[in-house]
Coordinates of C-alpha atoms in Angstrom, one line a residue:
X19 CA -29.8 -7.4 17.0
X20 CA -30.5 -11.1 18.1
X21 CA -32.8 -11.5 15.1
X22 CA -30.2 -9.9 12.7
X23 CA -27.5 -12.3 14.1
X24 CA -30.0 -15.1 13.6
X25 CA -30.6 -14.2 10.1
X26 CA -26.9 -14.0 9.3
X27 CA -26.4 -17.5 10.9
X28 CA -29.3 -19.0 8.9
X29 CA -28.1 -17.4 5.7
X30 CA -24.9 -19.2 6.1
X31 CA -26.7 -22.6 5.8
X32 CA -28.0 -21.7 2.2
X33 CA -26.0 -21.3 -0.9
X34 CA -27.4 -18.1 -2.5
X35 CA -25.3 -15.7 -4.6
X36 CA -26.8 -12.8 -2.8
X37 CA -28.6 -12.4 0.5
X38 CA -31.6 -10.7 -1.2
X39 CA -32.7 -14.1 -2.5
X40 CA -34.0 -14.9 0.8
X41 CA -36.9 -12.4 0.3
X42 CA -37.4 -13.1 -3.4
X43 CA -40.8 -14.7 -4.2
X44 CA -39.3 -17.7 -6.1
X45 CA -36.5 -18.4 -3.6
X46 CA -38.1 -17.1 -0.4
X47 CA -36.8 -18.7 2.8
X48 CA -39.8 -18.2 5.4
X49 CA -37.7 -18.6 8.5
X50 CA -35.5 -15.6 7.4
X51 CA -38.0 -13.5 5.5
X52 CA -40.6 -13.5 8.3
X53 CA -38.1 -12.6 11.0
X54 CA -37.3 -9.1 9.4
X55 CA -37.8 -7.2 6.1
X56 CA -35.1 -7.3 3.7
X57 CA -34.7 -3.4 3.7
X58 CA -34.2 -3.6 7.5
X59 CA -31.6 -6.3 7.2
X60 CA -29.7 -4.5 4.6
X61 CA -29.8 -1.3 6.5
X62 CA -28.3 -2.9 9.6
X63 CA -25.8 -4.7 7.5
X64 CA -24.7 -1.4 5.8
X65 CA -24.0 0.5 9.2
X66 CA -23.0 -2.3 11.6
X67 CA -19.2 -2.9 11.9
X68 CA -17.7 -5.1 14.5
X69 CA -14.0 -4.9 13.8
X70 CA -11.4 -2.8 11.9
X71 CA -10.8 -4.3 8.4
X72 CA -7.3 -2.7 8.2
X73 CA -6.3 -5.1 10.9
X74 CA -7.2 -8.4 8.9
X75 CA -4.2 -10.5 8.0
X76 CA -3.6 -11.6 4.5
X77 CA -5.3 -15.0 3.4
X78 CA -1.8 -16.5 2.8
X79 CA -0.6 -15.6 6.3
X80 CA -0.6 -18.8 8.6
X81 CA -2.4 -16.8 11.3
X82 CA -5.2 -15.8 8.9
X83 CA -8.6 -16.0 10.6
X84 CA -11.7 -16.7 8.3
X85 CA -13.9 -15.5 11.1
X86 CA -12.0 -12.3 11.6
X87 CA -15.1 -9.9 11.1
X88 CA -17.1 -11.8 13.6
X89 CA -14.5 -13.0 16.1
X90 CA -15.6 -10.5 18.7
X91 CA -19.0 -11.8 18.7
X92 CA -17.9 -15.3 18.7
X93 CA -15.6 -14.7 21.8
X94 CA -18.6 -13.4 23.8

């Protein structure tokens, strides 16, 4: 899980339109692609949910939190 979270943090630094670009031959990012396979990363991302999306506020709400989906992890 630590590696998965590390890949998420590192992927925030780069401006690729899709996370799959980190594992492609032409746009490979070694620090990410050597940590875990693309398929393993996508499988964890598919099933791991930290919060209930139905509780997320509308973007126009003054209390909207851009980090809503990861706020529990940030609070830890």
